[in-house]
């Protein structure tokens, strides 16, 4: 879009279907690179990507030519297809329906990048459910807990 200038930073969060701990250390860096490649191919810039076995965080700047929902849909569908083609898992890999999208300002980039990159350490102190609900509260997003995710027991 000519004469359109923007800087929209979005912190994305989404989890493995059923919150299963399927993302393995042996191949998670390849998954992250693949996801970054999808975003870059769509003209977006990834600032950080990180996570643990059951979910990931991505800090990306989103251009107004694509909706956040469209970007996440493409990231999830392409990466799950790729994972299944790679044969890293015995069963079928799927991402959970839905996602979290939290905006941040340019002045917050350093702290959000550190947060995303420090997920392994962060989750030694806090569960994903606690983290996600805290983010929803911090951003004053109304929700009903029973509809957040299909939590595995």
Tab-separated table of C-alpha atoms in Angstrom, residues 12-138:
chain	number	residue	atom	x	y	z
A	12	UNK	CA	1.221	-14.104	19.642
A	13	UNK	CA	0.648	-17.128	21.854
A	14	UNK	CA	-0.757	-20.491	20.812
A	15	UNK	CA	-0.566	-24.027	22.102
A	16	UNK	CA	-0.409	-27.607	20.962
A	17	UNK	CA	-3.837	-29.253	20.692
A	18	UNK	CA	-4.941	-30.562	24.073
A	19	UNK	CA	-1.932	-28.770	25.577
A	20	UNK	CA	0.123	-31.896	24.955
A	21	UNK	CA	3.867	-31.547	25.486
A	22	UNK	CA	4.833	-32.505	21.924
A	23	UNK	CA	7.389	-29.872	20.912
A	24	UNK	CA	10.716	-31.578	21.454
A	25	UNK	CA	14.109	-29.967	22.034
A	26	UNK	CA	15.607	-32.099	19.241
A	27	UNK	CA	13.650	-30.246	16.545
A	28	UNK	CA	12.069	-27.153	18.088
A	29	UNK	CA	14.708	-24.809	16.581
A	30	UNK	CA	13.852	-26.150	13.126
A	31	UNK	CA	10.163	-25.542	13.860
A	32	UNK	CA	10.892	-21.982	14.970
A	33	UNK	CA	12.933	-21.300	11.810
A	34	UNK	CA	10.143	-22.731	9.688
A	35	UNK	CA	7.540	-20.530	11.382
A	36	UNK	CA	9.793	-17.482	10.944
A	37	UNK	CA	10.126	-18.338	7.261
A	38	UNK	CA	6.345	-18.425	6.879
A	39	UNK	CA	6.006	-15.000	8.526
A	40	UNK	CA	8.835	-13.508	6.474
A	41	UNK	CA	7.313	-14.974	3.314
A	42	UNK	CA	4.140	-13.069	4.158
A	43	UNK	CA	6.122	-9.828	4.476
A	44	UNK	CA	6.152	-9.745	8.288
A	45	UNK	CA	9.138	-9.315	10.612
A	46	UNK	CA	9.724	-11.701	13.513
A	47	UNK	CA	11.535	-10.219	16.511
A	48	UNK	CA	11.497	-13.273	18.783
A	49	UNK	CA	10.130	-16.789	18.935
A	50	UNK	CA	10.279	-19.114	21.901
A	51	UNK	CA	8.310	-21.512	23.963
A	52	UNK	CA	8.197	-24.811	25.744
A	53	UNK	CA	6.892	-28.283	24.902
A	54	UNK	CA	3.192	-27.309	24.884
A	55	UNK	CA	3.043	-23.762	23.461
A	56	UNK	CA	4.927	-21.002	21.677
A	57	UNK	CA	5.242	-17.230	21.754
A	58	UNK	CA	6.066	-15.094	18.723
A	59	UNK	CA	6.730	-11.350	18.672
A	60	UNK	CA	6.056	-10.080	15.169
A	61	UNK	CA	5.349	-6.790	13.489
A	62	UNK	CA	2.227	-7.074	11.370
A	63	UNK	CA	1.685	-4.946	8.280
A	64	UNK	CA	-1.846	-3.683	7.659
A	65	UNK	CA	-2.041	-5.755	4.447
A	66	UNK	CA	-2.737	-8.924	6.485
A	67	UNK	CA	-4.987	-9.536	9.461
A	68	UNK	CA	-3.598	-11.061	12.634
A	69	UNK	CA	-6.071	-13.947	12.309
A	70	UNK	CA	-4.954	-14.637	8.739
A	71	UNK	CA	-1.293	-14.609	9.758
A	72	UNK	CA	-1.842	-16.966	12.697
A	73	UNK	CA	-3.981	-19.282	10.572
A	74	UNK	CA	-1.166	-19.530	8.019
A	75	UNK	CA	1.538	-19.983	10.670
A	76	UNK	CA	-0.392	-22.772	12.363
A	77	UNK	CA	-1.617	-24.627	9.281
A	78	UNK	CA	1.704	-24.519	7.417
A	79	UNK	CA	3.800	-25.452	10.449
A	80	UNK	CA	1.555	-28.351	11.492
A	81	UNK	CA	1.583	-29.689	7.923
A	82	UNK	CA	5.379	-29.378	7.843
A	83	UNK	CA	5.755	-31.104	11.219
A	84	UNK	CA	3.591	-33.997	10.091
A	85	UNK	CA	5.591	-34.334	6.855
A	86	UNK	CA	8.862	-34.408	8.812
A	87	UNK	CA	7.726	-37.412	10.835
A	88	UNK	CA	9.094	-36.062	14.117
A	89	UNK	CA	6.116	-37.554	15.962
A	90	UNK	CA	4.411	-40.927	15.780
A	91	UNK	CA	0.947	-39.386	15.769
A	92	UNK	CA	-0.561	-36.359	14.085
A	93	UNK	CA	0.553	-32.899	15.260
A	94	UNK	CA	-2.090	-30.186	15.585
A	95	UNK	CA	-2.235	-26.734	17.107
A	96	UNK	CA	-5.130	-25.881	19.417
A	97	UNK	CA	-7.944	-23.746	18.013
A	98	UNK	CA	-7.610	-20.079	18.874
A	99	UNK	CA	-4.687	-17.931	19.948
A	100	UNK	CA	-3.726	-14.951	22.050
A	101	UNK	CA	-2.659	-11.693	20.408
A	102	UNK	CA	-1.331	-8.917	22.601
A	103	UNK	CA	-0.054	-5.619	21.238
A	104	UNK	CA	2.963	-3.774	22.522
A	105	UNK	CA	4.625	-0.465	21.805
A	106	UNK	CA	8.071	0.198	20.401
A	107	UNK	CA	9.342	1.138	23.862
A	108	UNK	CA	8.340	-2.321	25.156
A	109	UNK	CA	10.168	-4.347	22.478
A	110	UNK	CA	13.259	-5.130	24.541
A	111	UNK	CA	11.268	-6.469	27.481
A	112	UNK	CA	8.853	-8.494	25.330
A	113	UNK	CA	11.746	-9.985	23.320
A	114	UNK	CA	13.424	-10.996	26.586
A	115	UNK	CA	10.153	-12.485	27.844
A	116	UNK	CA	9.649	-14.545	24.670
A	117	UNK	CA	13.277	-15.685	24.586
A	118	UNK	CA	13.196	-16.662	28.278
A	119	UNK	CA	10.215	-19.034	28.148
A	120	UNK	CA	12.101	-22.099	29.387
A	121	UNK	CA	13.165	-20.328	32.583
A	122	UNK	CA	9.824	-18.557	32.981
A	123	UNK	CA	7.884	-21.828	32.984
A	124	UNK	CA	9.920	-23.260	35.803
A	125	UNK	CA	7.950	-20.832	37.996
A	126	UNK	CA	4.580	-20.510	36.270
A	127	UNK	CA	2.323	-22.837	34.265
A	128	UNK	CA	1.058	-21.930	30.821
A	129	UNK	CA	-2.478	-21.611	32.172
A	130	UNK	CA	-1.321	-19.170	34.874
A	131	UNK	CA	0.716	-17.212	32.337
A	132	UNK	CA	-2.085	-16.998	29.784
A	133	UNK	CA	-4.726	-15.920	32.284
A	134	UNK	CA	-2.323	-13.313	33.656
A	135	UNK	CA	-1.798	-11.908	30.141
A	136	UNK	CA	-5.546	-11.741	29.591
A	137	UNK	CA	-5.970	-9.854	32.866
A	138	UNK	CA	-3.043	-7.491	32.161
